[in-house]
Amino acid sequence: IFNDQDGKMNRSLQEIGGEILVVSQFTLYGDARKGNRPSYITAARPETAIPLYESFVAKCSDLLGKPVPTGIFGADMKVSLVNDGPVTIWLEKPPKD
């Protein structure tokens, strides 16, 4: 999803030698359709979520061939982001039934 020499998004993170930062964010599963505040009932419990998070980080590290920096799972953190370019891509995979 990164530009090649012709400006086309044909290169992977591995190909450009890029890095990622993995930060957990259970609030993405907040449901704000009812009431005055979001519900997090559909978010995974920590005993399920932490191993999934750690497995994801380990897989990313294996694929990139280097350690992957992370946030602290479940902690209050201030994370800044600068989007570089005209495209923001959100990757999500539907849960298995």
Tab-separated table of C-alpha atoms in Angstrom:
chain	number	residue	atom	x	y	z
A	1	ILE	CA	0.000	0.000	0.000
A	2	PHE	CA	3.009	2.259	-0.496
A	3	ASN	CA	4.065	4.079	-3.654
A	4	ASP	CA	6.482	2.536	-6.109
A	5	GLN	CA	8.797	4.532	-8.391
A	6	ASP	CA	5.802	5.424	-10.605
A	7	GLY	CA	3.698	6.721	-7.729
A	8	LYS	CA	1.393	3.676	-7.753
A	9	MET	CA	0.495	1.945	-4.481
A	10	ASN	CA	2.191	-1.347	-5.355
A	11	ARG	CA	4.703	-1.822	-2.533
A	12	SER	CA	4.272	-3.492	0.831
A	13	LEU	CA	5.553	-2.439	4.224
A	14	GLN	CA	8.154	-5.211	3.955
A	15	GLU	CA	9.315	-3.997	0.545
A	16	ILE	CA	9.955	-0.459	1.742
A	17	GLY	CA	11.553	-1.557	5.027
A	18	GLY	CA	8.872	0.332	6.919
A	19	GLU	CA	7.780	0.140	10.515
A	20	ILE	CA	4.470	-0.050	12.333
A	21	LEU	CA	3.278	0.902	15.789
A	22	VAL	CA	0.661	-1.416	17.294
A	23	VAL	CA	-1.647	0.148	19.879
A	24	SER	CA	-4.715	-1.625	21.258
A	25	GLN	CA	-7.953	0.328	21.073
A	26	PHE	CA	-10.949	-1.544	22.394
A	27	THR	CA	-13.083	1.578	22.066
A	28	LEU	CA	-13.291	0.876	18.325
A	29	TYR	CA	-16.021	-1.600	19.288
A	30	GLY	CA	-18.071	1.010	21.114
A	31	ASP	CA	-21.725	0.938	20.110
A	32	ALA	CA	-23.256	4.414	20.339
A	33	ARG	CA	-26.610	3.635	18.743
A	34	LYS	CA	-28.511	3.877	22.055
A	35	GLY	CA	-28.272	6.087	25.110
A	36	ASN	CA	-25.849	8.855	25.990
A	37	ARG	CA	-22.600	6.885	26.028
A	38	PRO	CA	-21.096	4.025	24.052
A	39	SER	CA	-21.454	0.416	25.148
A	40	TYR	CA	-18.411	-1.858	25.003
A	41	ILE	CA	-20.273	-5.135	25.532
A	42	THR	CA	-19.062	-6.478	22.166
A	43	ALA	CA	-15.383	-5.762	22.951
A	44	ALA	CA	-13.374	-8.875	23.804
A	45	ARG	CA	-12.645	-9.537	27.476
A	46	PRO	CA	-8.979	-9.029	28.486
A	47	GLU	CA	-8.387	-12.780	28.862
A	48	THR	CA	-9.292	-13.145	25.178
A	49	ALA	CA	-8.038	-9.817	23.844
A	50	ILE	CA	-4.530	-9.785	25.356
A	51	PRO	CA	-3.414	-13.097	23.770
A	52	LEU	CA	-4.867	-11.965	20.415
A	53	TYR	CA	-3.033	-8.649	20.677
A	54	GLU	CA	0.247	-10.337	21.640
A	55	SER	CA	-0.140	-12.887	18.828
A	56	PHE	CA	-0.740	-10.082	16.317
A	57	VAL	CA	2.343	-8.194	17.522
A	58	ALA	CA	4.467	-11.374	17.314
A	59	LYS	CA	3.232	-12.117	13.775
A	60	CYS	CA	3.994	-8.549	12.664
A	61	SER	CA	7.471	-8.807	14.161
A	62	ASP	CA	8.081	-12.137	12.406
A	63	LEU	CA	6.931	-10.773	9.040
A	64	LEU	CA	8.997	-7.594	9.316
A	65	GLY	CA	12.038	-9.342	10.774
A	66	LYS	CA	12.405	-6.808	13.574
A	67	PRO	CA	10.729	-5.862	16.848
A	68	VAL	CA	7.447	-3.987	16.580
A	69	PRO	CA	6.908	-1.115	19.018
A	70	THR	CA	3.650	-1.268	20.941
A	71	GLY	CA	1.533	0.686	23.325
A	72	ILE	CA	0.631	-0.707	26.734
A	73	PHE	CA	-2.461	-2.896	26.509
A	74	GLY	CA	-5.396	-1.333	28.336
A	75	ALA	CA	-3.505	1.779	29.408
A	76	ASP	CA	-4.548	5.387	28.967
A	77	MET	CA	-2.129	6.711	26.366
A	78	LYS	CA	-1.731	9.780	24.227
A	79	VAL	CA	-1.009	8.665	20.675
A	80	SER	CA	-0.420	11.117	17.837
A	81	LEU	CA	-0.817	10.341	14.167
A	82	VAL	CA	0.229	12.232	11.073
A	83	ASN	CA	-1.352	10.921	7.886
A	84	ASP	CA	1.076	11.361	5.000
A	85	GLY	CA	-0.749	11.448	1.712
A	86	PRO	CA	-4.222	11.505	0.269
A	87	VAL	CA	-5.200	8.007	1.433
A	88	THR	CA	-6.066	6.509	4.816
A	89	ILE	CA	-6.771	2.773	4.783
A	90	TRP	CA	-8.621	0.990	7.578
A	91	LEU	CA	-7.941	-2.744	7.586
A	92	GLU	CA	-10.541	-4.902	9.289
A	93	LYS	CA	-11.430	-8.547	8.955
A	94	PRO	CA	-14.944	-9.733	9.815
A	95	PRO	CA	-15.123	-12.232	12.691
A	96	LYS	CA	-15.443	-15.913	11.874
A	97	ASP	CA	-18.870	-17.410	12.501
